[in-house]
Short mmCIF file of C-alpha atoms in Angstrom, two decimals:
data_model
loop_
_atom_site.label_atom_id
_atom_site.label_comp_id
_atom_site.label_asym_id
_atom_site.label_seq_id
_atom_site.Cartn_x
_atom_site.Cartn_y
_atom_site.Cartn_z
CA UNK A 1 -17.22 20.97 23.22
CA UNK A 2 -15.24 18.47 24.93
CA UNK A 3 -12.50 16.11 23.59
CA UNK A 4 -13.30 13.81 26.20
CA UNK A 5 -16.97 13.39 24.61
CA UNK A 6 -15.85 13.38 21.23
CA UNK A 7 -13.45 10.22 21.88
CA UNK A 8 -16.38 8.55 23.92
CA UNK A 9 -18.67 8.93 21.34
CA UNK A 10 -16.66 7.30 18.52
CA UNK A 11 -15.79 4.47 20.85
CA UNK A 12 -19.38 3.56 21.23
CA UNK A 13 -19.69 3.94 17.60
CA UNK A 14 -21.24 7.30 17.00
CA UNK A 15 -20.91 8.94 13.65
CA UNK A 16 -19.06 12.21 14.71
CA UNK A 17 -20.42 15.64 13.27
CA UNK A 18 -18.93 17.78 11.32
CA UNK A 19 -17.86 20.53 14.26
CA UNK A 20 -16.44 17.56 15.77
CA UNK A 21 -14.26 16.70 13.19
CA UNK A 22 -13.15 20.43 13.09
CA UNK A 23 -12.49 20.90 16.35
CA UNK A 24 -10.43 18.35 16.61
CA UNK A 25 -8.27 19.16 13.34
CA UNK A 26 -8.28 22.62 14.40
CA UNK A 27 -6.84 21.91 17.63
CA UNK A 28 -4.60 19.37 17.13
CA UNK A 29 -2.82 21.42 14.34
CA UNK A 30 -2.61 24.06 16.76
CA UNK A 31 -1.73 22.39 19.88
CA UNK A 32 -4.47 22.78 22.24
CA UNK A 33 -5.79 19.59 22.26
CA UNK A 34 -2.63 16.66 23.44
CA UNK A 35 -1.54 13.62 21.58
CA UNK A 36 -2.83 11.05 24.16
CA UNK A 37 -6.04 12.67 23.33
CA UNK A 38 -5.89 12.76 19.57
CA UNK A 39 -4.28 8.92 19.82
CA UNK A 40 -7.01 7.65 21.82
CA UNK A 41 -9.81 9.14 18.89
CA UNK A 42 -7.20 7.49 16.40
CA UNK A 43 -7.59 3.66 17.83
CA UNK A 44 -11.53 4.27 18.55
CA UNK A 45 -11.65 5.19 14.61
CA UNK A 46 -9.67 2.29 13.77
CA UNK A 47 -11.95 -0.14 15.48
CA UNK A 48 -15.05 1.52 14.90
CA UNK A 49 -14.96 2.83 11.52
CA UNK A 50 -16.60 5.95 9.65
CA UNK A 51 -19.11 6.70 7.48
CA UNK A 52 -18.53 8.10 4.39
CA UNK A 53 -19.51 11.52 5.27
CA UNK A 54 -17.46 11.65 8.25
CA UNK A 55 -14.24 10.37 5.86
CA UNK A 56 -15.35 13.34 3.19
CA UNK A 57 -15.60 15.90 6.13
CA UNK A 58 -12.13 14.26 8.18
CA UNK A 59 -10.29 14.80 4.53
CA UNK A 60 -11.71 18.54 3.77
CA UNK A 61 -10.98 19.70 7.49
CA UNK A 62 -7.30 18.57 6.71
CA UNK A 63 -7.31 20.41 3.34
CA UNK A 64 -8.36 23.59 4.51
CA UNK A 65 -5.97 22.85 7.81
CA UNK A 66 -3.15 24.72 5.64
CA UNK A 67 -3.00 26.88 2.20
CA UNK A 68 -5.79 25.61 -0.59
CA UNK A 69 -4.54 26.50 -3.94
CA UNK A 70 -6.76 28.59 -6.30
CA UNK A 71 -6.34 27.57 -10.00
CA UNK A 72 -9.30 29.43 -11.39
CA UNK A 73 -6.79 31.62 -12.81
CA UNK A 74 -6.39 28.88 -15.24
CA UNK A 75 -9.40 28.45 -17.85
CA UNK A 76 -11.66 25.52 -18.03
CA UNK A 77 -11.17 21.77 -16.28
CA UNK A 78 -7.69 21.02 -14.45
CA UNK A 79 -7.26 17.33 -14.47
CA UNK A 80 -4.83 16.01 -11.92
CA UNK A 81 -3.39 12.42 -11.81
CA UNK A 82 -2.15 11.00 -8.36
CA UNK A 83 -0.22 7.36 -8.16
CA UNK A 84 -0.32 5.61 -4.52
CA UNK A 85 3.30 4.83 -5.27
CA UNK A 86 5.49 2.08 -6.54
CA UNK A 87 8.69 0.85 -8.26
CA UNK A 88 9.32 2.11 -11.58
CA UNK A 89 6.31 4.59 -11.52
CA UNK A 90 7.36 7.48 -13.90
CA UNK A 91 4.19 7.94 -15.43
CA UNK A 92 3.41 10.97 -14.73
CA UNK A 93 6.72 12.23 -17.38
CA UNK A 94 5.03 10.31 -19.96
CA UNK A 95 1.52 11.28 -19.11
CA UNK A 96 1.33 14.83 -18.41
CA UNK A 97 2.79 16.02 -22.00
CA UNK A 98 0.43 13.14 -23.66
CA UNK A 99 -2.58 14.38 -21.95
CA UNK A 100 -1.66 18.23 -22.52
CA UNK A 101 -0.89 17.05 -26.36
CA UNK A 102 -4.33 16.01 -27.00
CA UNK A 103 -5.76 19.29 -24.81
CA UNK A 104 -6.42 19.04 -21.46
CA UNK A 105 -5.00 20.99 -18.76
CA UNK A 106 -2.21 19.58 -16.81
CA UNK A 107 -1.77 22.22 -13.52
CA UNK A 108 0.47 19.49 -11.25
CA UNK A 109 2.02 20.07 -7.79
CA UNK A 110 4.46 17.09 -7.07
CA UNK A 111 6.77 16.44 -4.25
CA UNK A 112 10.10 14.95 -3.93
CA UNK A 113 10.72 11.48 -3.46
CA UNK A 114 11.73 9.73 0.03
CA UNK A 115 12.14 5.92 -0.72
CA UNK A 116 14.31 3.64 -3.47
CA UNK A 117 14.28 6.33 -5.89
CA UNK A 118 13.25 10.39 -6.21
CA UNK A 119 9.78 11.72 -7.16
CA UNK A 120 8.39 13.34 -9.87
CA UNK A 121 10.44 16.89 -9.46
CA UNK A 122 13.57 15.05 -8.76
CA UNK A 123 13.76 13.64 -11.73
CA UNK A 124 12.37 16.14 -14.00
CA UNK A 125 15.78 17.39 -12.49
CA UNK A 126 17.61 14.91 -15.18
CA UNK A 127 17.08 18.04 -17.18
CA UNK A 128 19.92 20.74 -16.74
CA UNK A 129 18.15 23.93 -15.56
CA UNK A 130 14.73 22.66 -15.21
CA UNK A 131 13.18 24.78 -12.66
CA UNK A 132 10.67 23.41 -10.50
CA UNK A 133 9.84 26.67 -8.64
CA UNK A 134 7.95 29.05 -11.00
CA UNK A 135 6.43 32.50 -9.28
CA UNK A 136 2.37 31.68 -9.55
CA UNK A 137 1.98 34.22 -12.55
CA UNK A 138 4.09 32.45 -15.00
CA UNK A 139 2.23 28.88 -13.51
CA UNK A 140 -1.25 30.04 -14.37
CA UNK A 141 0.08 31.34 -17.85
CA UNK A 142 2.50 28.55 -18.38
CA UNK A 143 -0.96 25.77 -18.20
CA UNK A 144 -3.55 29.03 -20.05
CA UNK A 145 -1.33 28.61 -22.89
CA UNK A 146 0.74 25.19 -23.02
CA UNK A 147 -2.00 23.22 -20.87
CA UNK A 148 1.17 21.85 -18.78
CA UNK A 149 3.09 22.75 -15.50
CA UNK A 150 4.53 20.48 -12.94
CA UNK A 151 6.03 22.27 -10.12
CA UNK A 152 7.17 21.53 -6.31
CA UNK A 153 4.47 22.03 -3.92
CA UNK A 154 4.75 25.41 -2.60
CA UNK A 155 3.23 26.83 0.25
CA UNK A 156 1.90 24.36 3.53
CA UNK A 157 -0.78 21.87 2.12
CA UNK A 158 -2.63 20.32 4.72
CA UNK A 159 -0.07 20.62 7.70
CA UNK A 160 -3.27 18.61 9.45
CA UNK A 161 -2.71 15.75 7.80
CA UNK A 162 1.31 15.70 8.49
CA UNK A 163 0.89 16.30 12.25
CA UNK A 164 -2.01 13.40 12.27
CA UNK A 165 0.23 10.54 10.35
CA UNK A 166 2.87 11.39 12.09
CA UNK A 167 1.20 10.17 15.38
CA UNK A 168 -0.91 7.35 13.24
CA UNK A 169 2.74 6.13 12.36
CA UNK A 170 3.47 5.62 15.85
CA UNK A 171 0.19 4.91 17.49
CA UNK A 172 -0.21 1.44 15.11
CA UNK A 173 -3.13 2.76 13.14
CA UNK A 174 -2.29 3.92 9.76
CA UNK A 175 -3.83 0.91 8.24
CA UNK A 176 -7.73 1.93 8.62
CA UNK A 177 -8.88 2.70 5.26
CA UNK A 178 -10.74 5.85 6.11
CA UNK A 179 -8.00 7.29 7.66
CA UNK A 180 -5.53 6.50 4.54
CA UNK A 181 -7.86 7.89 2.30
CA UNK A 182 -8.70 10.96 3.61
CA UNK A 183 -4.86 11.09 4.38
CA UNK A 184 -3.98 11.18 0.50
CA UNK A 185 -7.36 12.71 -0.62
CA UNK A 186 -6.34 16.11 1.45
CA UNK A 187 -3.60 17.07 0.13
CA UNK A 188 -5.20 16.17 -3.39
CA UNK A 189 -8.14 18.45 -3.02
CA UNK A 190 -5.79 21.16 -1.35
CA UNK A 191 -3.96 21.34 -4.81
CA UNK A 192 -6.83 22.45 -6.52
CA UNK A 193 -7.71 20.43 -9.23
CA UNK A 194 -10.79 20.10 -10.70
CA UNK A 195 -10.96 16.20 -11.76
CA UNK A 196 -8.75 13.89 -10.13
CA UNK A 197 -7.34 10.44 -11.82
CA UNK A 198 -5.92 7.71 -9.27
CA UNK A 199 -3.76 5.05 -9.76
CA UNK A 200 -4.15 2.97 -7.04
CA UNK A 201 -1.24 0.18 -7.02
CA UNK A 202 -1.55 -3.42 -5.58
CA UNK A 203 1.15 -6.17 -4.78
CA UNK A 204 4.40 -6.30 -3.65
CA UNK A 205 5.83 -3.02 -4.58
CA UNK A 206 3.08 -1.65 -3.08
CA UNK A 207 1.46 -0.48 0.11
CA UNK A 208 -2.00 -1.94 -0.50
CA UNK A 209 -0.17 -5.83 -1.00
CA UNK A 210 -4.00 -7.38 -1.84
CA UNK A 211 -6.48 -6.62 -4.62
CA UNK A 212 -9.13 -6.77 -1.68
CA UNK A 213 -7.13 -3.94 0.11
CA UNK A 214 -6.38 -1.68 -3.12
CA UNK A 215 -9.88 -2.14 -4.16
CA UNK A 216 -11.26 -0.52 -1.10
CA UNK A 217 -8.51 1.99 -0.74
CA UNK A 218 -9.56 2.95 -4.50
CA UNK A 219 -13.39 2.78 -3.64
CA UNK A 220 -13.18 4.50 -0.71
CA UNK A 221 -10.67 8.01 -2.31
CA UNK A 222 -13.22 7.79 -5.27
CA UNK A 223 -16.15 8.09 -3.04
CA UNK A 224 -14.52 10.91 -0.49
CA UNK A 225 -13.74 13.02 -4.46
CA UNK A 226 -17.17 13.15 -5.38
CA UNK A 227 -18.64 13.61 -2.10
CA UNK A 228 -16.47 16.87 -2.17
CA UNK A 229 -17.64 17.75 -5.51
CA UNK A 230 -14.15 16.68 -7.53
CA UNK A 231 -14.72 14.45 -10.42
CA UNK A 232 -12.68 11.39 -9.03
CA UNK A 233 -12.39 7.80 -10.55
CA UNK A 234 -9.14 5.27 -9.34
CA UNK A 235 -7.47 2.35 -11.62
CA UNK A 236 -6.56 -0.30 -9.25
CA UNK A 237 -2.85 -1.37 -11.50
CA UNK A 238 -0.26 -4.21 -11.03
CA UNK A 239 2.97 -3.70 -8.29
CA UNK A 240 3.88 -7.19 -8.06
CA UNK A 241 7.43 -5.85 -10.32
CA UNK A 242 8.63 -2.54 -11.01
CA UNK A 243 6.38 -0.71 -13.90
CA UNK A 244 8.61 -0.77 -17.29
CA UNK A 245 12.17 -1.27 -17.06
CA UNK A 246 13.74 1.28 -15.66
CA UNK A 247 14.00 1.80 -12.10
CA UNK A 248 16.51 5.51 -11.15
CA UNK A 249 16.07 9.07 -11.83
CA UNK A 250 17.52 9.66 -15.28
CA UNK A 251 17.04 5.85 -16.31
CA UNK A 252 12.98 6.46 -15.84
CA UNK A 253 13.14 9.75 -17.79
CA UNK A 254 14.76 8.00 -20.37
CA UNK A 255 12.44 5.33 -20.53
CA UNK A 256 9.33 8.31 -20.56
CA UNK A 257 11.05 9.17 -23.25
CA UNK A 258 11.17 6.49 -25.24
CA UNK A 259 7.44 5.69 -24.24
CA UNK A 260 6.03 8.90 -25.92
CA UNK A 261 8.33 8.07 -29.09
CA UNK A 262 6.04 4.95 -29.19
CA UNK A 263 9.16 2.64 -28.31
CA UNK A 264 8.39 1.94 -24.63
CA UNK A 265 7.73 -0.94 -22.60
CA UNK A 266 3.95 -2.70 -23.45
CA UNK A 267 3.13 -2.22 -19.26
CA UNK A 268 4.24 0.92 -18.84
CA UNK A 269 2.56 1.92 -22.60
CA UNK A 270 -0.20 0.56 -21.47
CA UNK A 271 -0.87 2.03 -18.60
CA UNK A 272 -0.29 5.91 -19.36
CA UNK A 273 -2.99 5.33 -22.25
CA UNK A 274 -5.20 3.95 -20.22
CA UNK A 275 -4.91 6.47 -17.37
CA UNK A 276 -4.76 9.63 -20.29
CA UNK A 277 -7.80 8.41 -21.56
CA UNK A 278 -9.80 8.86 -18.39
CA UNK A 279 -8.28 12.18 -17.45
CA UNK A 280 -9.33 13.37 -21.07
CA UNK A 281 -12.83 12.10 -20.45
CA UNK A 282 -12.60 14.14 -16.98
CA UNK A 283 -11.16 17.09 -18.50
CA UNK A 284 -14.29 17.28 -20.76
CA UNK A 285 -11.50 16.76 -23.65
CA UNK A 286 -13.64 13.38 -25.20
CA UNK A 287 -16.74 12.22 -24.59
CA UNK A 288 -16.01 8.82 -25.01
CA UNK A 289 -12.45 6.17 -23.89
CA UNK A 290 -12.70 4.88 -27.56
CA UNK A 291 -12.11 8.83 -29.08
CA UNK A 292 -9.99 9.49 -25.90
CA UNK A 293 -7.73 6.39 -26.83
CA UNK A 294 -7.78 7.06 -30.12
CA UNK A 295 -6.15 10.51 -30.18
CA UNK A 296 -3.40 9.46 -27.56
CA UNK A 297 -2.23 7.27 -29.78
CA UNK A 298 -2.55 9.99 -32.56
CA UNK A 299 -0.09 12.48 -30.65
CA UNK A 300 2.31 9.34 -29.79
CA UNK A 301 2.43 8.29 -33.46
CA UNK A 302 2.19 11.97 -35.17
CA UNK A 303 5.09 13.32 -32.82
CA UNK A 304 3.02 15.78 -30.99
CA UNK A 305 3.68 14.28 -27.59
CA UNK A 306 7.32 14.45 -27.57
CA UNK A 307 7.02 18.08 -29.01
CA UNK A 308 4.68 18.84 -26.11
CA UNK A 309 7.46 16.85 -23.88
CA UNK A 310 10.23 19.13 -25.29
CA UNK A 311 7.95 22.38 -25.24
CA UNK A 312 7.34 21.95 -21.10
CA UNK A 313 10.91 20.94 -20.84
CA UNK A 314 12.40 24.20 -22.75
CA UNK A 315 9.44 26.43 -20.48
CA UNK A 316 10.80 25.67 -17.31
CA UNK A 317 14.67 25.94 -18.12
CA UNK A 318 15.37 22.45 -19.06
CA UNK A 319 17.54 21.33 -22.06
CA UNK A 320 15.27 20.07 -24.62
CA UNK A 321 17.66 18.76 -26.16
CA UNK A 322 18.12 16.20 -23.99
CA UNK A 323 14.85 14.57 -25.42
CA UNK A 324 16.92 13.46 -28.57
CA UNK A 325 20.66 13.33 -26.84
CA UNK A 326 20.43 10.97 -24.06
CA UNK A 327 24.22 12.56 -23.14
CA UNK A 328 23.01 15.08 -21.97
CA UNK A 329 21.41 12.99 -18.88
CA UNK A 330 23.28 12.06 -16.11
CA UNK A 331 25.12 9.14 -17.11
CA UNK A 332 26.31 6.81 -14.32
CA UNK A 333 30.41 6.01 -14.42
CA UNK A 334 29.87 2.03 -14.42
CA UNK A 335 27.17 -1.12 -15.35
CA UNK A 336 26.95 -4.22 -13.77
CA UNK A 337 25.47 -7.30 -15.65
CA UNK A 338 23.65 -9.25 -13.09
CA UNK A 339 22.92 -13.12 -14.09
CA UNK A 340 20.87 -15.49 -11.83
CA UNK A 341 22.90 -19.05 -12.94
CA UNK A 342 19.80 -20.62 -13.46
CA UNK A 343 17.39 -21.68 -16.31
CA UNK A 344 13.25 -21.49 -16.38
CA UNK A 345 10.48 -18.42 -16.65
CA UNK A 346 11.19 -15.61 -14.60
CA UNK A 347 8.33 -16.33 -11.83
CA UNK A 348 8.43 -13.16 -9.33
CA UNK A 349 10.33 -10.73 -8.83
CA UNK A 350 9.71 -9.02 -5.43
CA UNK A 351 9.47 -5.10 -6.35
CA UNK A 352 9.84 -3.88 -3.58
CA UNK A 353 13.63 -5.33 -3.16
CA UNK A 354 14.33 -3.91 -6.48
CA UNK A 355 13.80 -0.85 -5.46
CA UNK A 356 15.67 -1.17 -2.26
CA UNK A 357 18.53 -2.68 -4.23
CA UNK A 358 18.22 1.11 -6.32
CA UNK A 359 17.95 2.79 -2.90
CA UNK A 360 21.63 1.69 -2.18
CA UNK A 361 22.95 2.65 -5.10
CA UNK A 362 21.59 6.35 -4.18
CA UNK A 363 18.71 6.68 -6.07
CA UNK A 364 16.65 7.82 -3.60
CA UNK A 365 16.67 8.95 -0.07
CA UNK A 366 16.95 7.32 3.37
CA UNK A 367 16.06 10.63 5.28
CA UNK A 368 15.02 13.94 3.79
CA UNK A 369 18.48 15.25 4.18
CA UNK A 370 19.69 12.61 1.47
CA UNK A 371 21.67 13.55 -1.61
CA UNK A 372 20.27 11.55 -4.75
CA UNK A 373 22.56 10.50 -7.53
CA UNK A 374 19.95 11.08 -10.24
CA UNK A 375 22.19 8.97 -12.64
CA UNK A 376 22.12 5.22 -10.63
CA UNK A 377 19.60 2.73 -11.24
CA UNK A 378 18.65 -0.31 -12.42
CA UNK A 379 17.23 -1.65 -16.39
CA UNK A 380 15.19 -4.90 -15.70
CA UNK A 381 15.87 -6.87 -19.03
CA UNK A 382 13.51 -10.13 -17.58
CA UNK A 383 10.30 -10.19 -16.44
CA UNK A 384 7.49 -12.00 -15.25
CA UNK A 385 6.91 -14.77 -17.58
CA UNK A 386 10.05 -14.68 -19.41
CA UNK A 387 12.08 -17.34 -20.21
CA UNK A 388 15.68 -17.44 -18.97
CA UNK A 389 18.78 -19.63 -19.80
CA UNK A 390 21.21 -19.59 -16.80
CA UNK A 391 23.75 -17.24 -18.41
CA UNK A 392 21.11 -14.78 -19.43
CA UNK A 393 21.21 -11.48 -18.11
CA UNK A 394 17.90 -10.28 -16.03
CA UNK A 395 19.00 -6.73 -15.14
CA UNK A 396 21.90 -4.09 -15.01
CA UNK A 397 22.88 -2.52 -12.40
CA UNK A 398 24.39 1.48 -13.42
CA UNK A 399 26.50 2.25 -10.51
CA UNK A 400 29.52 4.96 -9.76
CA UNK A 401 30.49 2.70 -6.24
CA UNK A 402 31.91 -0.58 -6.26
CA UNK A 403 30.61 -1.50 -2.77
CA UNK A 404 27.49 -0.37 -3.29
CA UNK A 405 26.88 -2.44 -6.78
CA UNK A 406 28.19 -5.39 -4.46
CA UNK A 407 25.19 -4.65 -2.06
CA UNK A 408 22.64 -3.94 -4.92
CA UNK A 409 22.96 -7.16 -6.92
CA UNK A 410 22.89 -9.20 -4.10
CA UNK A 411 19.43 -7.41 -3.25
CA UNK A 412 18.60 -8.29 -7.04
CA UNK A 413 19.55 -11.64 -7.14
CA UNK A 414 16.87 -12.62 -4.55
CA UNK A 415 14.47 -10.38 -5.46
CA UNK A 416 14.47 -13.18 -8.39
CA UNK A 417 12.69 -16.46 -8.87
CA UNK A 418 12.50 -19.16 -11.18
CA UNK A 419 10.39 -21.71 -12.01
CA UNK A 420 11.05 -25.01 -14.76
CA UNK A 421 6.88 -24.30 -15.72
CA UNK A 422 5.83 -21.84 -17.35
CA UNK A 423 4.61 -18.91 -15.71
CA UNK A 424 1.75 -16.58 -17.16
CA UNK A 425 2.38 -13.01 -17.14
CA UNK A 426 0.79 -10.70 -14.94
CA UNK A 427 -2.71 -9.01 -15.44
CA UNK A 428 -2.01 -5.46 -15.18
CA UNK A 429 -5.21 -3.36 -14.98
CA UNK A 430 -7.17 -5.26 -11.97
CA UNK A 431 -10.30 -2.73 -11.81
CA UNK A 432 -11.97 0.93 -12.82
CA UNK A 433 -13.72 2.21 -10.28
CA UNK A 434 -15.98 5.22 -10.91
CA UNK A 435 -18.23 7.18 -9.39
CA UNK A 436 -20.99 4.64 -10.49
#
């Protein structure tokens, strides 16, 4: 087998076979076939396309490119939740205890952030002690008998798909659909779960910026999970402003917080229900959204889902008491009240220059060497819709560095605009796509 054929028959618009598609995943993540090679195949994909079953074989080739994680250990259905990223986005701290409250299994490998604020682990690191390296023994027992473990991904997953988007990134084609998708869908099937829940986002916090773009990106990841045999459906959700409030580290875990106390903001509320209900149908949990819904907001309103919150929290060396003392977070030396000057309805607010303006605070992290101050951040107090008077305040900023608050509400300020009519809020569930 030749790379030379394989790159001639995509450019005349062959559907490539499967020992195609391994050979050249096998030896680009090895190094025997070169990246002029590998970048030539990449721009013949982009214009011509694949099929779905080259996509599903592309993504698996990647997976098994590194280590695939065995969770049988762990009884019954794993149900994993992935988010295509956004400002704001701490759902999974308010949906993996509410989902493990009503009884599914909740066996989560999460990376750390790089962008306006940290990911999952590094703020689950709001908690003193919390450990997010656990020896596999005490993971598969920690989910067999609490139904919840979120952890940093250990091990190489598809090393494949690294080496590939790294040359995508430079080569001017990471924006073909079947090559994002099987990008993501990799390293989801190399965790091991059994059902998989996406939330794909959409707008300008987001990478997919249209509803026509998130729609196929959604379609597309669905369709590539159950070709593989995972039980995969997507919720195409609202970017167009951060999700909740709260935009930082501790800030976010606050505002889970709040959210499973029944207290949190009506998007972000909205949203984890919606997504818990699906994963619960997935897990095998409910057989219906209605009962699904229904006990969500059972463990919200009977206190089971902050027990469950304060139960994963204590497993994995975290204060717990932290849940009920917000003290004991990192608390950020300064706030800012940031005013716009003008009166009208709040009528955008570009997210993704909210979360840049959290990004200089030191929320997150330019390069992977970054320290993150897990206490900055920003509380949006105005959104979309809202009315304002000029002297209102829309946000504040929680800063421990003068020049940097400087930087951060100017960011904020036009990341702002106002209109004298009024403005409609934004839908925030566009689509569910399932396997049907």
């Amino acid at each position: 087998m030749r790379m030379y054929d394989i790159i001639e028959h995509k450019k005349k618009g062959m559907a490539l076979t499967k020992e195609e598609i391994q050979f050249v995943v096998d030896g680009y993540t090895n190094g025997t076939i070169p990246d002029y090679q590998v970048s030539a195949l990449l721009m013949a994909i982009y214009f011509q396309g694949m099929s779905l079953e080259e996509t599903a074989q592309l993504t698996m080739a990647m997976a098994q490119s590194g280590d695939m994680i065995d969770l049988s250990p762990i009884s019954g259905i794993k149900v994993d939740k992935h988010s295509t990223g956004g400002v704001g986005d701490k759902i999974t701290i308010v949906l993996a205890p509410l989902v493990a409250a009503v009884g599914a299994k909740v066996a989560k490998m999460s990376g750390r952030g790089l962008g306006h604020t940290g990911g999952t682990i590094d703020k689950l690191e709001s908690f003193e002690g919390f450990k997010v390296e656990i020896s596999e023994e005490d993971f598969f027992k920690q989910v067999n008998e609490h139904h919840i473990a979120v952890v940093g991904q250990s091990g190489e997953l598809a090393p494949a798909d690294k080496k590939l988007y790294a040359l995508r990134d430079v080569t001017a084609t990471v924006d073909n659909m079947s090559l994002i998708a099987s990008s993501i869908m990799s390293k989801k099937i190399a965790s091991g779960a059994d059902a998989i829940c996406l939330d794909v986002k959409c707008g300008s916090g987001a990478f997919m910026k249209t509803l026509e773009d998130a729609e196929a990106l959604a379609r597309a990841m669905v369709d590539i999970g159950n070709h593989v045999g995972r039980h995969t459906m997507a919720i195409v959700s609202d970017m167009n402003q951060p999700l909740g409030y709260a935009v930082g580290n501790a800030l976010e875990i606050i505002e889970g917080i709040e959210t499973l106390k029944g207290n949190g903001p009506e998007d972000l509320t909205k949203l984890t229900i919606t997504l818990a209900s699906h994963m619960l149908v997935l897990a095998n949990v409910c057989d219906s959204l209605e009962e699904a819904e229904t006990k969500v907001q059972e463990v919200i309103q009977n206190g089971k889902a902050i027990e469950k919150l304060q139960e994963w929290i204590a497993l994995q060396g975290g204060n717990p008491e932290a849940v009920v003392n917000y003290s004991l977070l990192p608390q950020a030396g300064h706030k800012k009240a940031v005013t716009l000057g003008q009166a009208g309805y709040v009528a955008g607010i570009e997210a993704e220059s909210v979360g840049k303006a959290a990004l200089v605070l030191g929320a997150g992290r330019e390069t992977k060497e970054s320290d993150i101050d897990l206490s900055v951040g920003i509380v949006i107090h105005k959104k979309i819709g809202d009315v304002i008077g000029a002297d209102d305040v829309v946000a504040t900023i929680h800063y421990n560095d003068e020049n940097k608050c400087k930087a951060a509400e100017e960011i904020l300020k036009a990341a702002y605009s106002v209109s004298h009519e009024k403005v409609e809020p934004n839908t925030l569930i566009y689509k569910v796509i399932s396997a049907n």
